[in-house]
mmCIF file of C-alpha atoms in Angstrom:
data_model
loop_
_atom_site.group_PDB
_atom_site.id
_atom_site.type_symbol
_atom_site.label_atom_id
_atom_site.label_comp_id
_atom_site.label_asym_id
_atom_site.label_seq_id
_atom_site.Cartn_x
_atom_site.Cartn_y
_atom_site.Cartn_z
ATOM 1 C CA UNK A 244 99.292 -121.935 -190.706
ATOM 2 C CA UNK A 245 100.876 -123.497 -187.507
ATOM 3 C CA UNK A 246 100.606 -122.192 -184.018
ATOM 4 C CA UNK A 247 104.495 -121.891 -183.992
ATOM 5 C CA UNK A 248 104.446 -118.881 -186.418
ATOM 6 C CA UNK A 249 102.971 -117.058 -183.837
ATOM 7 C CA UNK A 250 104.286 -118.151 -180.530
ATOM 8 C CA UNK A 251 106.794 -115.559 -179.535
ATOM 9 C CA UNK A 252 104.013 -112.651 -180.076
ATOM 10 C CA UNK A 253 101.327 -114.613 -178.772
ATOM 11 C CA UNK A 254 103.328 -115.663 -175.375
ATOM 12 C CA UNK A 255 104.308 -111.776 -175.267
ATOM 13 C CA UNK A 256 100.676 -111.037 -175.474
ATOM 14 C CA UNK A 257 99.819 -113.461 -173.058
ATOM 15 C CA UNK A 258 102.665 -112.022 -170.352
ATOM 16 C CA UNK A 259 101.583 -108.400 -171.063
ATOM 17 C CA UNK A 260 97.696 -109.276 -170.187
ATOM 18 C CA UNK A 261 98.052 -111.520 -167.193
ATOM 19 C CA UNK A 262 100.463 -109.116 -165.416
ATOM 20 C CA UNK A 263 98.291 -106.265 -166.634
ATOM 21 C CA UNK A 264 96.029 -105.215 -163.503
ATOM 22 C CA UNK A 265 94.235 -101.688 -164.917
ATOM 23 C CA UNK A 266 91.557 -101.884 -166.681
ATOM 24 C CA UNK A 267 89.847 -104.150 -164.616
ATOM 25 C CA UNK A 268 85.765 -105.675 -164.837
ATOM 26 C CA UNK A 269 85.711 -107.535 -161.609
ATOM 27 C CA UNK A 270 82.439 -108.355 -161.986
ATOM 28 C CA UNK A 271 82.490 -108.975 -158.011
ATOM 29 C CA UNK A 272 79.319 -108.280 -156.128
ATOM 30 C CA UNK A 273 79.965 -106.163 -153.392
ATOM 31 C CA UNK A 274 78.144 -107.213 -150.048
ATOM 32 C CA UNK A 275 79.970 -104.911 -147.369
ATOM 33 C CA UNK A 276 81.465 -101.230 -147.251
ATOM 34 C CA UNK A 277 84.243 -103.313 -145.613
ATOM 35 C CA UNK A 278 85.816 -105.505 -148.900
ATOM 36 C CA UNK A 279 88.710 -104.820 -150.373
ATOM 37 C CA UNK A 280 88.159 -104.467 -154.295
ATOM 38 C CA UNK A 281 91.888 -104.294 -155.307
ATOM 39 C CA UNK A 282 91.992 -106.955 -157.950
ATOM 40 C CA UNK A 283 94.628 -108.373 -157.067
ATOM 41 C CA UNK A 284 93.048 -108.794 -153.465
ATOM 42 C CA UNK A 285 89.880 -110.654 -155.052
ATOM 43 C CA UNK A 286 92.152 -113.088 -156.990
ATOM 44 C CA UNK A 287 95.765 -112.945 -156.690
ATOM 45 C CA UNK A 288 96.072 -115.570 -159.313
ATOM 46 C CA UNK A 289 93.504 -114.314 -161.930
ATOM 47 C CA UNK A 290 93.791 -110.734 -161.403
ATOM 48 C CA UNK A 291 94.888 -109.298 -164.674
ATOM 49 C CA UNK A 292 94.119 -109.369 -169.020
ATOM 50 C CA UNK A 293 90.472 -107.103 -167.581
ATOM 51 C CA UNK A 294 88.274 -109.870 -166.317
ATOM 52 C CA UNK A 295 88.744 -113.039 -164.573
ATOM 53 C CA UNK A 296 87.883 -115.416 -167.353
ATOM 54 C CA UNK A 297 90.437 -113.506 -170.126
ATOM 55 C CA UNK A 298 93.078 -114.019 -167.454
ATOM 56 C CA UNK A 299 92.437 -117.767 -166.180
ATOM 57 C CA UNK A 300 92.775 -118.308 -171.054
ATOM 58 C CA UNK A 301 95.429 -116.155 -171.215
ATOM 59 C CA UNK A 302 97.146 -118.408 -168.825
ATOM 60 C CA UNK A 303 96.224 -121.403 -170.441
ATOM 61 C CA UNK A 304 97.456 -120.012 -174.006
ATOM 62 C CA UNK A 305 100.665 -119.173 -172.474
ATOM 63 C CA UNK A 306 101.211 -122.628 -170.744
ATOM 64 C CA UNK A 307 100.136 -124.030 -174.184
ATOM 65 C CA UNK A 308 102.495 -122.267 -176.339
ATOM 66 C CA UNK A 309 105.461 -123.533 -173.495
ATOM 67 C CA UNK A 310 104.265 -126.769 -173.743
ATOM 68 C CA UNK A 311 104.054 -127.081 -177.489
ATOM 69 C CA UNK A 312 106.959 -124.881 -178.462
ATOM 70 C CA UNK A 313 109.082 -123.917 -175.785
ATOM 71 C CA UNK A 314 112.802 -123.779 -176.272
ATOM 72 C CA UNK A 315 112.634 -124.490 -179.846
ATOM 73 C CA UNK A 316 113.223 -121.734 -182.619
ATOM 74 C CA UNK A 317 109.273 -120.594 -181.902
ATOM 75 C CA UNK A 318 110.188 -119.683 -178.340
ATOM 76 C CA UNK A 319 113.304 -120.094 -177.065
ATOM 77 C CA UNK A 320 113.290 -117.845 -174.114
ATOM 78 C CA UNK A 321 110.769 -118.758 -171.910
ATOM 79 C CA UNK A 322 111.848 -117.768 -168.285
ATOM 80 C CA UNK A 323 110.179 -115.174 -168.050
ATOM 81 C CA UNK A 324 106.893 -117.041 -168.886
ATOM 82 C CA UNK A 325 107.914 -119.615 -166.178
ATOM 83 C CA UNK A 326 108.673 -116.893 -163.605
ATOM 84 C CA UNK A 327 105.483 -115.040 -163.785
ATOM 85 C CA UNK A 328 103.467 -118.458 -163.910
ATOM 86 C CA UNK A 329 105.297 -119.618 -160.841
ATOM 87 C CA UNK A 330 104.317 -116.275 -159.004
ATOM 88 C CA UNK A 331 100.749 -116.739 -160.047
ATOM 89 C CA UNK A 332 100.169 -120.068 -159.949
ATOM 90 C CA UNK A 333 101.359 -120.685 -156.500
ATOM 91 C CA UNK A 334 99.308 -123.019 -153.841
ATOM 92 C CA UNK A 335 98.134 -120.111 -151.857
ATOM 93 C CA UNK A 336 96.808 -117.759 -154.520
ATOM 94 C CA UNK A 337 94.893 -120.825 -155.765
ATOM 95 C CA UNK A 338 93.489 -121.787 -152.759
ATOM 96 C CA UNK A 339 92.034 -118.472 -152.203
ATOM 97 C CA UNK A 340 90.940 -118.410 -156.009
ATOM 98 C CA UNK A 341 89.062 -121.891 -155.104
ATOM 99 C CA UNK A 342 87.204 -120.378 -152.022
ATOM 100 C CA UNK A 343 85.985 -117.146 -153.793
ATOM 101 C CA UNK A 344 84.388 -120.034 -156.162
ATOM 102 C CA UNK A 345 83.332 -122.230 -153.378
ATOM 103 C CA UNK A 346 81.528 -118.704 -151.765
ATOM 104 C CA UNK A 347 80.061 -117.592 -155.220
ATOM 105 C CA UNK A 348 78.225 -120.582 -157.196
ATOM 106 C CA UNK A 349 77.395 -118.742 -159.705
ATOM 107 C CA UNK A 350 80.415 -116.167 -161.086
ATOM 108 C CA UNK A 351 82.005 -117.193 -164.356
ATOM 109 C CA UNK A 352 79.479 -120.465 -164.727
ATOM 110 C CA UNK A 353 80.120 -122.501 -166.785
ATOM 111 C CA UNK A 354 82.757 -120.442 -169.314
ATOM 112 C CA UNK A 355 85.390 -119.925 -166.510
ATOM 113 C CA UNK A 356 84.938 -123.246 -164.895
ATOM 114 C CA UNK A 357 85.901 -124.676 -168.104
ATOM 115 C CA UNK A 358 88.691 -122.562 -168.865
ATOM 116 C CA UNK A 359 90.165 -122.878 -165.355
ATOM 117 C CA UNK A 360 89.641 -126.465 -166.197
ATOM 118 C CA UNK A 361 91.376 -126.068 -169.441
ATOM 119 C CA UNK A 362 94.368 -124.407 -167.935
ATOM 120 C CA UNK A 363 94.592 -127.490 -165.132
ATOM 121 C CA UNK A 364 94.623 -129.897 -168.051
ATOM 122 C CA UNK A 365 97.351 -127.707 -169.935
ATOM 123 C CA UNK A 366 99.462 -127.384 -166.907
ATOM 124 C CA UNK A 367 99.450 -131.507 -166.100
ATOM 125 C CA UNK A 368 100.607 -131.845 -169.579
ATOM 126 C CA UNK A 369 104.206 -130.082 -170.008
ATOM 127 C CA UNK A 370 106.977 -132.731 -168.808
ATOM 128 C CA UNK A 371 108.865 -130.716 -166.675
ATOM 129 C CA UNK A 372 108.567 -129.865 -162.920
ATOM 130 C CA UNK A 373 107.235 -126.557 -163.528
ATOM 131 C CA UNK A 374 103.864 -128.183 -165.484
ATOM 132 C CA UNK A 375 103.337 -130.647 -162.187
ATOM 133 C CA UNK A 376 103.852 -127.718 -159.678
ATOM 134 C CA UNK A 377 101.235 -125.636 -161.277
ATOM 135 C CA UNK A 378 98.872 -128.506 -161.459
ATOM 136 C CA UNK A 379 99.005 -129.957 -158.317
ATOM 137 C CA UNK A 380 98.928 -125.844 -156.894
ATOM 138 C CA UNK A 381 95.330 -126.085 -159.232
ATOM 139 C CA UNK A 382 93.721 -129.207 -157.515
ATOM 140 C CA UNK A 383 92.041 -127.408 -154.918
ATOM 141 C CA UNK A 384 90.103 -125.401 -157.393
ATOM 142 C CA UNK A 385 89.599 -127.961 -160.203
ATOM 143 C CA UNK A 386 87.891 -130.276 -156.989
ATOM 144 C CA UNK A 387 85.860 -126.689 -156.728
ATOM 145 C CA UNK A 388 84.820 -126.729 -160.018
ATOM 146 C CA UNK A 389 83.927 -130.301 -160.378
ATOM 147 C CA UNK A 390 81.448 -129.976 -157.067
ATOM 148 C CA UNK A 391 80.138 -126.781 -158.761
ATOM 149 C CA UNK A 392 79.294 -128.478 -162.129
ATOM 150 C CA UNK A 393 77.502 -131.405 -160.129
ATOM 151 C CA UNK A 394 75.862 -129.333 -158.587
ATOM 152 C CA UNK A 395 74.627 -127.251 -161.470
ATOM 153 C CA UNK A 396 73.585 -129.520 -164.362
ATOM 154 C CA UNK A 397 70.777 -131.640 -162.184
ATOM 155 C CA UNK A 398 69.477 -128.258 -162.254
ATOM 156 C CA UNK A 399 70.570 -126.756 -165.715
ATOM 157 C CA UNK A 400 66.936 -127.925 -167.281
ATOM 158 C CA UNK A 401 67.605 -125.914 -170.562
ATOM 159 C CA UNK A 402 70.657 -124.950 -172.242
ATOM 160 C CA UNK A 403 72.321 -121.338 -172.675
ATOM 161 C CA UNK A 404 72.178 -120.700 -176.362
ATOM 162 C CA UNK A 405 73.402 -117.536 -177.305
ATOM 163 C CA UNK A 406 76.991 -116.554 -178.872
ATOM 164 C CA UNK A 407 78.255 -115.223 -175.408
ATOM 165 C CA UNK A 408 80.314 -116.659 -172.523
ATOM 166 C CA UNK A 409 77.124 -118.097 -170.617
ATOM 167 C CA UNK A 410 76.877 -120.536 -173.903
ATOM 168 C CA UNK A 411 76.441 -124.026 -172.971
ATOM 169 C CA UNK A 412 78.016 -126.000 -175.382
ATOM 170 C CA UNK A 413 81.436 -124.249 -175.353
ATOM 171 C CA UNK A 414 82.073 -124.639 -172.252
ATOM 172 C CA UNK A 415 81.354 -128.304 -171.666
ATOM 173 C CA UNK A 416 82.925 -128.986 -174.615
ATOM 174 C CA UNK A 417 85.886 -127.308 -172.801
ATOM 175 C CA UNK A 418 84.988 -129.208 -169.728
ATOM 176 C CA UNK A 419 85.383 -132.752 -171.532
ATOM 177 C CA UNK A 420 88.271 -131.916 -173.001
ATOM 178 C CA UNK A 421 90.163 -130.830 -170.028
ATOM 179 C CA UNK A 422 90.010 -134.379 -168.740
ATOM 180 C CA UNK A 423 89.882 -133.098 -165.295
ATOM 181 C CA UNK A 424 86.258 -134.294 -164.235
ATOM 182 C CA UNK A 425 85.633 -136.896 -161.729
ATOM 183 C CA UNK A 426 84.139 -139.846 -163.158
ATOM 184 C CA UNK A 427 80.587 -139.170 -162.404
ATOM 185 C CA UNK A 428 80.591 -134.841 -163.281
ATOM 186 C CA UNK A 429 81.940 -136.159 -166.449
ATOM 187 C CA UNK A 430 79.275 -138.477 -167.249
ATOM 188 C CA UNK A 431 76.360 -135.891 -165.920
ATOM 189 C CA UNK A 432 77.797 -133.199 -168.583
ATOM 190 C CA UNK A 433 77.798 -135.733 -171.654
ATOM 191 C CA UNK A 434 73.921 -136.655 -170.095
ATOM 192 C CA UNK A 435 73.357 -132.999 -170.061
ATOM 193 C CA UNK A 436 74.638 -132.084 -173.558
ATOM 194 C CA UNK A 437 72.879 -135.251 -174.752
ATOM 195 C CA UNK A 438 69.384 -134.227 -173.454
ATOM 196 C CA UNK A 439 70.181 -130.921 -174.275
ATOM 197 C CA UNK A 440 70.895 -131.285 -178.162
ATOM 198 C CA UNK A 441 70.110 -134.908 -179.176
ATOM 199 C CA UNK A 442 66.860 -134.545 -180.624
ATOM 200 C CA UNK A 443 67.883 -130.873 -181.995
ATOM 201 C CA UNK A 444 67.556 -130.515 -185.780
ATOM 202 C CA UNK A 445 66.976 -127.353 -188.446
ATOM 203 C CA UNK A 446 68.842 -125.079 -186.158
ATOM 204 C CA UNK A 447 68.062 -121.645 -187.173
ATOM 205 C CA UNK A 448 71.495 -120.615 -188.868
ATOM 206 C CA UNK A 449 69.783 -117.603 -190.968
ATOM 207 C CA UNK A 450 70.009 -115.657 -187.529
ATOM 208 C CA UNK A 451 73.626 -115.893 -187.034
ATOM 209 C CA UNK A 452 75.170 -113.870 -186.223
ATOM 210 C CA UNK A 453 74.137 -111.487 -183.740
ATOM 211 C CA UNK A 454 75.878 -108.415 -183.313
ATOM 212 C CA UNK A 455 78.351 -109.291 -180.381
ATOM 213 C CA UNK A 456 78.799 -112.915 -180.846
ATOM 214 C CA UNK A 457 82.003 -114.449 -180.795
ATOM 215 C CA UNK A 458 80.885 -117.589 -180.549
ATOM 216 C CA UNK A 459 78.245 -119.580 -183.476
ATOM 217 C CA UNK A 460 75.317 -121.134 -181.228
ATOM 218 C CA UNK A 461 74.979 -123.426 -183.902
ATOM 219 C CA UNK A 462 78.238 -124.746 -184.588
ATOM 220 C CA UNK A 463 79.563 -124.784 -181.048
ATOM 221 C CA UNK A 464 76.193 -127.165 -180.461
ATOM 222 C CA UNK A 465 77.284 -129.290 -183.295
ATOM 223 C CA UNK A 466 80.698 -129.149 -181.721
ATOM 224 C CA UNK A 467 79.594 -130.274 -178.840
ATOM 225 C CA UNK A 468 77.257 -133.333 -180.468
ATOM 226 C CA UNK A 469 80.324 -134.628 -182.050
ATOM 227 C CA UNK A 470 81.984 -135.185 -178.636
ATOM 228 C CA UNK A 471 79.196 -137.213 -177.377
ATOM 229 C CA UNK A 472 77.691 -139.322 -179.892
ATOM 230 C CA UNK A 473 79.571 -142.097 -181.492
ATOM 231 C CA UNK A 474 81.391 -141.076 -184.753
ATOM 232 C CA UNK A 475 79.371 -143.064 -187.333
ATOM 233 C CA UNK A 476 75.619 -140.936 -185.522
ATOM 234 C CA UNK A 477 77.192 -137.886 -185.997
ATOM 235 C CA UNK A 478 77.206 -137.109 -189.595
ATOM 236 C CA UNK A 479 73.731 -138.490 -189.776
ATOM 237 C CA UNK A 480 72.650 -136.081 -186.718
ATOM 238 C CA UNK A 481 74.798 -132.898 -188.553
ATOM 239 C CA UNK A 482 72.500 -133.867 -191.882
ATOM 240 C CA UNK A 483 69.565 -133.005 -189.724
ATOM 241 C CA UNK A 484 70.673 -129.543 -187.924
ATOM 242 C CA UNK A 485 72.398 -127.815 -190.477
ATOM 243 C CA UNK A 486 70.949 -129.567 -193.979
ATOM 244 C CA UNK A 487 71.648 -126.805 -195.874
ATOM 245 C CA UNK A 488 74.824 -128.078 -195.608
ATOM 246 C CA UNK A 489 74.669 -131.096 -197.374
ATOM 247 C CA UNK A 490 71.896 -129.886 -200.086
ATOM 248 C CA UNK A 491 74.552 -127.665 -200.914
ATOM 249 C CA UNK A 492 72.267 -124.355 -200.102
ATOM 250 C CA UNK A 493 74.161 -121.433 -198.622
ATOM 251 C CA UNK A 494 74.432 -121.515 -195.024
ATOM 252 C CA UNK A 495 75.184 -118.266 -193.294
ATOM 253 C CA UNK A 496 77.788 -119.643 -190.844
ATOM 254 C CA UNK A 497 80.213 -120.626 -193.528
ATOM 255 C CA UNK A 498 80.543 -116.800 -194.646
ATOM 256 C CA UNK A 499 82.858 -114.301 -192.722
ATOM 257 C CA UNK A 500 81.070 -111.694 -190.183
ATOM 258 C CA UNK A 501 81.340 -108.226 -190.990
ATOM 259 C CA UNK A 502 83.641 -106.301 -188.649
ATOM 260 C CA UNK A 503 82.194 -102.579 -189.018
ATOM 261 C CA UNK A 504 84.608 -101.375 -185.613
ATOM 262 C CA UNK A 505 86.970 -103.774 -184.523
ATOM 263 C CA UNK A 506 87.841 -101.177 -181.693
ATOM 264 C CA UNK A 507 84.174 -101.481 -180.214
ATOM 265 C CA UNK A 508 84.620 -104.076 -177.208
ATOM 266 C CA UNK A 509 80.771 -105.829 -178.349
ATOM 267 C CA UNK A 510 81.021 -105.420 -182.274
ATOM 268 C CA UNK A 511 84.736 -106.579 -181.621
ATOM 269 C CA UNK A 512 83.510 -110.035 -180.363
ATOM 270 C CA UNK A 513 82.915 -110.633 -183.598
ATOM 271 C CA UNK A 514 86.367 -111.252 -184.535
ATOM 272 C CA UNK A 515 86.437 -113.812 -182.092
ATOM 273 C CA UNK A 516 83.628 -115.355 -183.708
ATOM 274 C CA UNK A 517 85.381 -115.826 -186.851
ATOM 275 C CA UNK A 518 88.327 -117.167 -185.331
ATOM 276 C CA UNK A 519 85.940 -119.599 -182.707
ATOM 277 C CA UNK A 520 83.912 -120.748 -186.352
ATOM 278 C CA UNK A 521 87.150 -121.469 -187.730
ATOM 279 C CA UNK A 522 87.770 -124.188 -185.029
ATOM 280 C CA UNK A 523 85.135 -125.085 -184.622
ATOM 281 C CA UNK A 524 84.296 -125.919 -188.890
ATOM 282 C CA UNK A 525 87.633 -127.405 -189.015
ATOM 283 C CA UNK A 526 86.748 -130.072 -185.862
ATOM 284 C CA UNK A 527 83.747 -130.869 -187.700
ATOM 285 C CA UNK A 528 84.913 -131.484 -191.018
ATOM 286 C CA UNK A 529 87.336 -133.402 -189.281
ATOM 287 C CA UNK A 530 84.531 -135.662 -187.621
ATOM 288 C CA UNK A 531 83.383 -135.912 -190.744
ATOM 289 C CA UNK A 532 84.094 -138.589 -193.969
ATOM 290 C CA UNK A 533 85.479 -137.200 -197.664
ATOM 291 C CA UNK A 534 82.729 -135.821 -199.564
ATOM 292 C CA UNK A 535 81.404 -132.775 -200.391
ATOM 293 C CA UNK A 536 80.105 -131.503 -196.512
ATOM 294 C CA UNK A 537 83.831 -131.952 -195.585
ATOM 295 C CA UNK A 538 85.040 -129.794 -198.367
ATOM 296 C CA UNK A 539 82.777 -126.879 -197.517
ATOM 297 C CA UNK A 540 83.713 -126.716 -193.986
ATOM 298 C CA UNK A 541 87.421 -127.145 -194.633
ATOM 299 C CA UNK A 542 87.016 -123.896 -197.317
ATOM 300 C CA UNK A 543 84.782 -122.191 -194.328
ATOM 301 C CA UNK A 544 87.610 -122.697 -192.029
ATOM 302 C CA UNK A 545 90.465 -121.427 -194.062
ATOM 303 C CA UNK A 546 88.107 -118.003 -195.147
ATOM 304 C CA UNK A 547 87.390 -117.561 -191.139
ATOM 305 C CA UNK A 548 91.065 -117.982 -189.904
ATOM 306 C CA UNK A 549 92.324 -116.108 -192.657
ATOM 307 C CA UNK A 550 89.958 -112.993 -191.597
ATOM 308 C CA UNK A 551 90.290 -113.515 -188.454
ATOM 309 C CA UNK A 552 94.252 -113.356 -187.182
ATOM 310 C CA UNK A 553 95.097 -110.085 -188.741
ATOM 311 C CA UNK A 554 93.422 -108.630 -185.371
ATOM 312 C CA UNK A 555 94.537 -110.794 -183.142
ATOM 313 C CA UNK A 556 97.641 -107.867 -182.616
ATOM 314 C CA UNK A 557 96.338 -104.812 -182.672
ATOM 315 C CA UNK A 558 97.600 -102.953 -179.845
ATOM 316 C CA UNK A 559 94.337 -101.977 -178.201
ATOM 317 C CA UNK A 560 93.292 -103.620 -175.440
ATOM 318 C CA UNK A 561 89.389 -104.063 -176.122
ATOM 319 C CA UNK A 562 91.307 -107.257 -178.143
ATOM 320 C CA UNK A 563 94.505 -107.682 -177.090
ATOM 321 C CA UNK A 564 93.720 -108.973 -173.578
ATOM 322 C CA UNK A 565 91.132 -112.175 -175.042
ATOM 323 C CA UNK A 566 91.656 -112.620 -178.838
ATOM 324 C CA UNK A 567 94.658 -114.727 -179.319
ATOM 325 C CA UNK A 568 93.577 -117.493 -177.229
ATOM 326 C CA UNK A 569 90.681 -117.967 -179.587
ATOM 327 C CA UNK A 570 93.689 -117.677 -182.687
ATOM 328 C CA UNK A 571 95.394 -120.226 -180.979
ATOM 329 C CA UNK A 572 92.348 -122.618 -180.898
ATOM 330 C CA UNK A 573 92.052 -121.780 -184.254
ATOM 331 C CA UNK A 574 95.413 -122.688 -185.168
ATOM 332 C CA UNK A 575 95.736 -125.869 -183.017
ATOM 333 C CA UNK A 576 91.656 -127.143 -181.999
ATOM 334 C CA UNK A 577 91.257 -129.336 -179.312
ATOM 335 C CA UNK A 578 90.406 -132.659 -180.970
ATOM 336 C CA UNK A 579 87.344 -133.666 -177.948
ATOM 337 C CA UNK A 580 85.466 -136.503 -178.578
#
């Protein structure tokens, strides 16, 4: 199933939730009777899809889907996704995006540092004018984020491991991919995940999942592994965490969650996390050589996306304002490593 197929209702998705300022979870700690809380006061870039984090991915999955299938039969109008990007994305709103960052170390770390990473990465490359406008407009806060993250990991001495946005491993994983790290932040974070998960092994997959995951702990570890040890370690380091996997035992993260109320916004997640497995089981299998191993996650993958992007449209906005960025990771992974 190609991203293409669902470009046009996934950009429309994207343009309804990043213009969309009510409902809104600021998350914003207020320190004076004085502050304005207007969202679009805190972050006239970021201030719609509920949440700062769902808006900076929204973004990024509608700059995606221009730069992959813009004006071709997938999506050929795409002005209007231009237009609202352009008043968003502008040098000014991102500057003051950068110093609400730069004043609070610690809001959205490390899932919307990598996704604001993400969407710089995204934006530098579409070949147009548009794509090098919005990236250069991002620099101030990708330089943000990079002096955030190097300041973090000396001090990150264990790893987030749970299937929520603080997880660890996601969001470097993110972080590498983006490309956008200075040479040394991007060194520290492969140190970090390295120290982190190196020696890890018989990871506890009988407790996934828990009941607002929507991401695996365990797989978005492995995930991570295979992005910073050399290809031919991996596999051997994969036998060890997960070895139910290659004794051919059954393995709880290769079978679909159970969705008992897809409109509850924490038992929701879950459909998330069988769209985030799904990428994630199809990058492994993909790090991986033919044999049986590779065959299980490939059938793991197919089961989990196929569950998974019947909700991605639902017309309620517990989903609708996060869920199709995870679809379109799904549908089109990051390669990393």
């Amino acid at each position: 199933m190609p991203l293409s197929a669902y470009a046009a209702p996934f950009a429309g998705l994207a343009l309804a939730n990043i213009t969309r300022e009510y409902p809104n979870f600021p998350a914003h700690l207020i320190s004076s009777p004085d502050e304005s809380l207007e969202p679009r006061s805190l972050h006239p870039a970021f201030y719609g899809a509920y949440d700062w984090h769902s808006s900076v991915h929204m973004h990024w999955l509608l700059v995606r889907l221009l730069r992959r299938h813009g004006g071709t039969p997938a999506l050929p109008d795409t002005g209007t996704a231009v237009d609202v990007l352009d008043r968003h994305l502008t040098p000014d709103n991102l500057a003051a995006e950068a110093a609400y960052l730069r004043d609070r170390p610690s809001f959205e770390r490390p899932y919307g540092w990598a996704w604001l990473l993400a969407l710089a990465a995204e934006c530098r490359a579409v070949p147009d004018a548009a794509g090098a406008r919005w990236a250069e407009a991002l620099r101030p806060a990708v330089a943000t984020v990079d002096h955030l993250l190097a300041d973090w990991l000396p001090k990150a001495t264990y790893p987030v491991r749970h299937g929520n946005h603080p997880n660890s491993a996601f969001a470097l994983s993110l972080v590498l991919d983006s490309g956008e790290l200075s040479a040394a932040t991007d060194r520290a974070v492969r140190e970090r995940l390295l120290a982190w998960f190196a020696d890890d092994h018989d990871a506890p997959a009988h407790w996934e999942p828990s009941g607002q995951d929507f991401l695996s702990p365990a797989l978005t570890e492995a995930d991570a592994v295979r992005r910073v040890l050399p290809k031919e370690r991996f596999a051997a380091w994969l036998d060890r965490f997960l070895p139910a996997l290659s004794s051919g035992d059954p393995c709880p993260l290769l079978d679909v969650p159970v969705v008992s109320d897809h409109a509850d916004p924490q038992i929701g997640h879950l459909l998330g996390l069988s769209l985030s497995r799904a990428a994630a089981l199809r990058s492994l299998a993909d790090a991986l050589p033919d044999g049986p191993v590779r065959s299980r996650l490939d059938a793991a993958a197919g089961a989990h996306l196929s569950a998974g992007l019947p909700a991605v449209e639902r017309g309620d906005f517990t989903t609708d304002h996060w869920l199709a960025t995870f679809a379109a990771l799904a549908l089109d992974p990051v390669a990393g490593g």
